[in-house]
Amino acid sequence: MAELLTDTKLRRLKHAGGQHASADPSVIALLADVVNAYPRAKIHWLDESREAILNDWCAKRLLRAGRLAAMIDKASSVAALRRLAQADLQQYANDQRRSELPTRLFRRLDQLLHNRPERFTIMLASRERGSTCWMLTERPATAVFSERDGELVSQVLAVALTTLDETPDARKQSQFLSKAELERYAFEMLERSARGLTLDQLVRGLVLAYGLQATFEELPAEDELGTGAAVAERHGIPTLDPPEAPIEAHSAAAAQTMLARLTTRQRGVLKMLLDGIDNQREIASTLHCSPATISNELQTIRAAIEAAAPREEQAELLLAAGNLLGDGYEL
Amino acid sequence: MDMSSDMTPDHAKVRCSPSGRPAPGARWRDATTAHYWLFSESREEAAISGEVWSLRQRRPVSDQELLLAVVIEVSGNDATVVPLSTELAQATEWDLIVPRYVLGYETIAQVKLTGSVALGQLDQRISSLPPRSQEQLTELAAAVASRTSIPPEHLPLGPWVLSEADPRLQARVQTAELLRAYLCLKDENPISEWQSLGSILMRGSRAVGIDLASLMENSRSVEQLRTDRLDLFAEVPARKMAQILATLRIGWTQRVRDALYQVVSERYSATGFDPGIVLGRRRDRRSRRRSRSQPSQQEREQAARDYVKALEREIGEL
């Protein structure tokens, strides 16, 4: 049985960082309780067992996208965290119901473009249906639309579509846009941009702008994408946002020098702080010394940091030190 | 159907390496938290510019949702903050994309919703922006404070809003209402960029992929037009403006009308031109004489009314 999550513990977990807290058994127990107690009628289209729902919810939304860490940061109490988790579970379920929409929209748009030659015509033919570029019959385009997702989203949202609400009893959402609204979408995208768009772009625009991503699909590993940033972006992998803060060479060198000035125990204290452990008694117990000794060691660590870098660069210095300590810098 | 409450989802088990190190993406936050813990006792300030804090509402509410925000200035007992949102789909060209490693999850800094809070509302320090992001946020916040209608270029921002109908504008207005529980907004109109004609023209230009400069005979006027400093009455005949709006597919809405009226009335200088030509009147019609002295408020407003009326006529004739 996991320890109960209390307001005090939540605050401590938050201080250690939402990422650390995401794997805490008491947090996981709360999530399990949320899934267990959630009314079946509100998520009736999910066939899986509650356990499978919990696993899938955690995998797709809570952990991969860091939503659990965000919820922990935003919750002022356990009750608030529970409420945020319930809302997120409902959103997860709604997303699941819409998971087939991109495929359906692709088919519907393809059919629409082919069936209305008086309005839409092919600008650039392709063997792939998705790569076929379309333009307006009455206003031929001379250029194709940008490949940038941001520009695509801007255009789609400028059309301001009226979307259909889910039918409460439906197991899958199959429409999203009425026939007339889908046609207006295709027409206005081509008319407003005055450029040609591929079927893939028309579908992708809707998927991005209205959050219809098929989150269950595993993304290719980043290292399998080679150097093609554009390819990575098309797969939904952000290429401009590094997973970790970049460390300047001078910070790495300064961290090396600073760590060399510290004793093994002082480096041990610093490593524990960087791992989110800031209870002096806990640090003292782990390092087999008294809390007073830890206080003294902290004074030395502070002095070493201040000597190694100006205040505005000290966080980066600690990041570099954390990397060195984590990579096996000898304690 | 029930499951044991200590069941750990598969993916939760792999969040930490065997050594207990946090997963990539959290270490910047750990470093800044460790730094704060080490030095917080020695510092005088409650919060420092660039720090991310959670904030309580202005009135005590139990079990409330906290607001995450970046502190950009502390003065006396108040702090100026930029709210952070995890709703990335709502990002516009006025929202700075904060690197994921800052908090361990993606957020946007909603600069248009900048506001002030009492220091007593600060709940917990969460992380800090790296220097580069802090510079970017400062630059964007300065642009908002100076009421610039177009954000600085080369910043990591959300997709542009190209039409008044874009649902993100309404979402920003609604968010502003919700944020009033936490802060006093600096700008009462969270979509003030839509009061600027230059901004509306620039958005139209981006939407159709036609450079605004290519539509103007005098390319030097473009910068003034973009920034609402051009004397339209003197420089852009109503017919020409009607053509520009049509080319950029900008509809004649109340907001466009108001923005245009505002520019003409503010920039009208009444120097050396024939209003008959500007307004598209026939030469034999009586034209008002122009004075070279500074026009009165009444003259400015009359000029704006005439220009708008002429423009409406031209739009109807196109």
PDB file of N, CA, C and O in Angstrom, chain A residues 8 24-25 37 45 65 69 102 128 132 143 156 163 166 197 214 220 224 232 238 251 281 303 308:
ATOM      1  N   THR A   8       1.139  18.388   2.694  1.00  0.00           N
ATOM      2  CA  THR A   8       2.543  18.657   3.051  1.00  0.00           C
ATOM      3  C   THR A   8       3.474  17.909   2.104  1.00  0.00           C
ATOM      4  O   THR A   8       4.458  18.465   1.603  1.00  0.00           O
ATOM      5  N   ASP A  24       6.398   9.279  -8.028  1.00  0.00           N
ATOM      6  CA  ASP A  24       6.191   8.979  -6.608  1.00  0.00           C
ATOM      7  C   ASP A  24       4.987   8.045  -6.439  1.00  0.00           C
ATOM      8  O   ASP A  24       3.906   8.305  -6.995  1.00  0.00           O
ATOM      9  N   PRO A  25       5.144   6.963  -5.656  1.00  0.00           N
ATOM     10  CA  PRO A  25       4.047   5.995  -5.500  1.00  0.00           C
ATOM     11  C   PRO A  25       2.751   6.618  -4.994  1.00  0.00           C
ATOM     12  O   PRO A  25       1.658   6.206  -5.396  1.00  0.00           O
ATOM     13  N   ALA A  37     -12.453   5.685  -9.598  1.00  0.00           N
ATOM     14  CA  ALA A  37     -13.684   6.308  -9.118  1.00  0.00           C
ATOM     15  C   ALA A  37     -14.404   7.101 -10.204  1.00  0.00           C
ATOM     16  O   ALA A  37     -15.511   7.586  -9.977  1.00  0.00           O
ATOM     17  N   TRP A  45     -16.892   5.004 -23.960  1.00  0.00           N
ATOM     18  CA  TRP A  45     -16.324   4.488 -25.200  1.00  0.00           C
ATOM     19  C   TRP A  45     -14.957   3.825 -24.995  1.00  0.00           C
ATOM     20  O   TRP A  45     -14.418   3.239 -25.912  1.00  0.00           O
ATOM     21  N   ALA A  65       4.182  13.958 -22.154  1.00  0.00           N
ATOM     22  CA  ALA A  65       4.054  15.394 -22.377  1.00  0.00           C
ATOM     23  C   ALA A  65       4.311  16.198 -21.109  1.00  0.00           C
ATOM     24  O   ALA A  65       4.258  17.422 -21.142  1.00  0.00           O
ATOM     25  N   ALA A  69       3.547  16.552 -14.270  1.00  0.00           N
ATOM     26  CA  ALA A  69       4.436  17.512 -13.596  1.00  0.00           C
ATOM     27  C   ALA A  69       3.779  18.888 -13.546  1.00  0.00           C
ATOM     28  O   ALA A  69       3.847  19.591 -12.534  1.00  0.00           O
ATOM     29  N   PRO A 102      -8.328  11.988 -38.113  1.00  0.00           N
ATOM     30  CA  PRO A 102      -7.432  12.366 -39.205  1.00  0.00           C
ATOM     31  C   PRO A 102      -7.617  11.496 -40.453  1.00  0.00           C
ATOM     32  O   PRO A 102      -7.668  11.996 -41.578  1.00  0.00           O
ATOM     33  N   GLU A 128       1.056   9.755 -54.941  1.00  0.00           N
ATOM     34  CA  GLU A 128       0.495   9.708 -53.588  1.00  0.00           C
ATOM     35  C   GLU A 128      -0.681  10.673 -53.515  1.00  0.00           C
ATOM     36  O   GLU A 128      -0.532  11.847 -53.861  1.00  0.00           O
ATOM     37  N   THR A 132      -0.701  15.149 -53.617  1.00  0.00           N
ATOM     38  CA  THR A 132      -1.309  15.877 -54.733  1.00  0.00           C
ATOM     39  C   THR A 132      -1.637  17.301 -54.287  1.00  0.00           C
ATOM     40  O   THR A 132      -2.252  17.512 -53.247  1.00  0.00           O
ATOM     41  N   ALA A 143       2.038  29.450 -56.885  1.00  0.00           N
ATOM     42  CA  ALA A 143       3.022  29.023 -55.875  1.00  0.00           C
ATOM     43  C   ALA A 143       2.363  28.048 -54.920  1.00  0.00           C
ATOM     44  O   ALA A 143       1.134  28.015 -54.791  1.00  0.00           O
ATOM     45  N   VAL A 156      -5.360  28.015 -40.972  1.00  0.00           N
ATOM     46  CA  VAL A 156      -6.527  27.194 -40.606  1.00  0.00           C
ATOM     47  C   VAL A 156      -7.390  27.935 -39.588  1.00  0.00           C
ATOM     48  O   VAL A 156      -8.618  28.002 -39.727  1.00  0.00           O
ATOM     49  N   THR A 163     -17.120  23.673 -35.530  1.00  0.00           N
ATOM     50  CA  THR A 163     -16.967  22.221 -35.426  1.00  0.00           C
ATOM     51  C   THR A 163     -18.208  21.605 -34.801  1.00  0.00           C
ATOM     52  O   THR A 163     -18.964  22.274 -34.093  1.00  0.00           O
ATOM     53  N   GLU A 166     -19.379  16.350 -30.100  1.00  0.00           N
ATOM     54  CA  GLU A 166     -19.509  14.898 -30.059  1.00  0.00           C
ATOM     55  C   GLU A 166     -20.936  14.518 -29.640  1.00  0.00           C
ATOM     56  O   GLU A 166     -21.523  15.176 -28.785  1.00  0.00           O
ATOM     57  N   LEU A 197      -2.200  23.877 -52.100  1.00  0.00           N
ATOM     58  CA  LEU A 197      -1.957  23.068 -50.893  1.00  0.00           C
ATOM     59  C   LEU A 197      -2.165  21.599 -51.219  1.00  0.00           C
ATOM     60  O   LEU A 197      -3.077  21.249 -51.976  1.00  0.00           O
ATOM     61  N   ALA A 214      -2.919  11.943 -33.410  1.00  0.00           N
ATOM     62  CA  ALA A 214      -3.095  10.547 -33.021  1.00  0.00           C
ATOM     63  C   ALA A 214      -1.979  10.204 -32.039  1.00  0.00           C
ATOM     64  O   ALA A 214      -0.948   9.673 -32.401  1.00  0.00           O
ATOM     65  N   PRO A 220       8.915   8.151 -34.306  1.00  0.00           N
ATOM     66  CA  PRO A 220      10.211   7.549 -34.535  1.00  0.00           C
ATOM     67  C   PRO A 220      11.247   8.149 -33.596  1.00  0.00           C
ATOM     68  O   PRO A 220      11.143   9.314 -33.223  1.00  0.00           O
ATOM     69  N   GLU A 224      16.864   8.244 -35.304  1.00  0.00           N
ATOM     70  CA  GLU A 224      16.587   7.553 -36.565  1.00  0.00           C
ATOM     71  C   GLU A 224      16.219   8.534 -37.674  1.00  0.00           C
ATOM     72  O   GLU A 224      16.093   8.169 -38.834  1.00  0.00           O
ATOM     73  N   ALA A 232      11.848  15.515 -39.189  1.00  0.00           N
ATOM     74  CA  ALA A 232      11.530  15.386 -37.771  1.00  0.00           C
ATOM     75  C   ALA A 232      10.305  16.219 -37.419  1.00  0.00           C
ATOM     76  O   ALA A 232       9.407  15.762 -36.719  1.00  0.00           O
ATOM     77  N   PRO A 238       9.722  18.168 -31.971  1.00  0.00           N
ATOM     78  CA  PRO A 238      10.264  19.526 -32.003  1.00  0.00           C
ATOM     79  C   PRO A 238      11.773  19.499 -32.202  1.00  0.00           C
ATOM     80  O   PRO A 238      12.467  18.754 -31.523  1.00  0.00           O
ATOM     81  N   SER A 251      31.257  27.277 -19.027  1.00  0.00           N
ATOM     82  CA  SER A 251      30.573  26.823 -17.812  1.00  0.00           C
ATOM     83  C   SER A 251      31.031  25.417 -17.436  1.00  0.00           C
ATOM     84  O   SER A 251      31.212  25.099 -16.252  1.00  0.00           O
ATOM     85  N   ARG A 281      19.060  16.693   7.318  1.00  0.00           N
ATOM     86  CA  ARG A 281      19.151  15.454   8.110  1.00  0.00           C
ATOM     87  C   ARG A 281      19.292  14.248   7.187  1.00  0.00           C
ATOM     88  O   ARG A 281      20.069  13.337   7.443  1.00  0.00           O
ATOM     89  N   ALA A 303      30.740  29.097  -1.253  1.00  0.00           N
ATOM     90  CA  ALA A 303      31.932  29.906  -1.559  1.00  0.00           C
ATOM     91  C   ALA A 303      32.554  29.453  -2.882  1.00  0.00           C
ATOM     92  O   ALA A 303      32.986  30.284  -3.704  1.00  0.00           O
ATOM     93  N   ALA A 308      33.515  30.605  -8.628  1.00  0.00           N
ATOM     94  CA  ALA A 308      33.628  30.032  -9.980  1.00  0.00           C
ATOM     95  C   ALA A 308      32.864  30.807 -11.047  1.00  0.00           C
ATOM     96  O   ALA A 308      33.227  30.752 -12.232  1.00  0.00           O
TER      97      ALA A 308
END
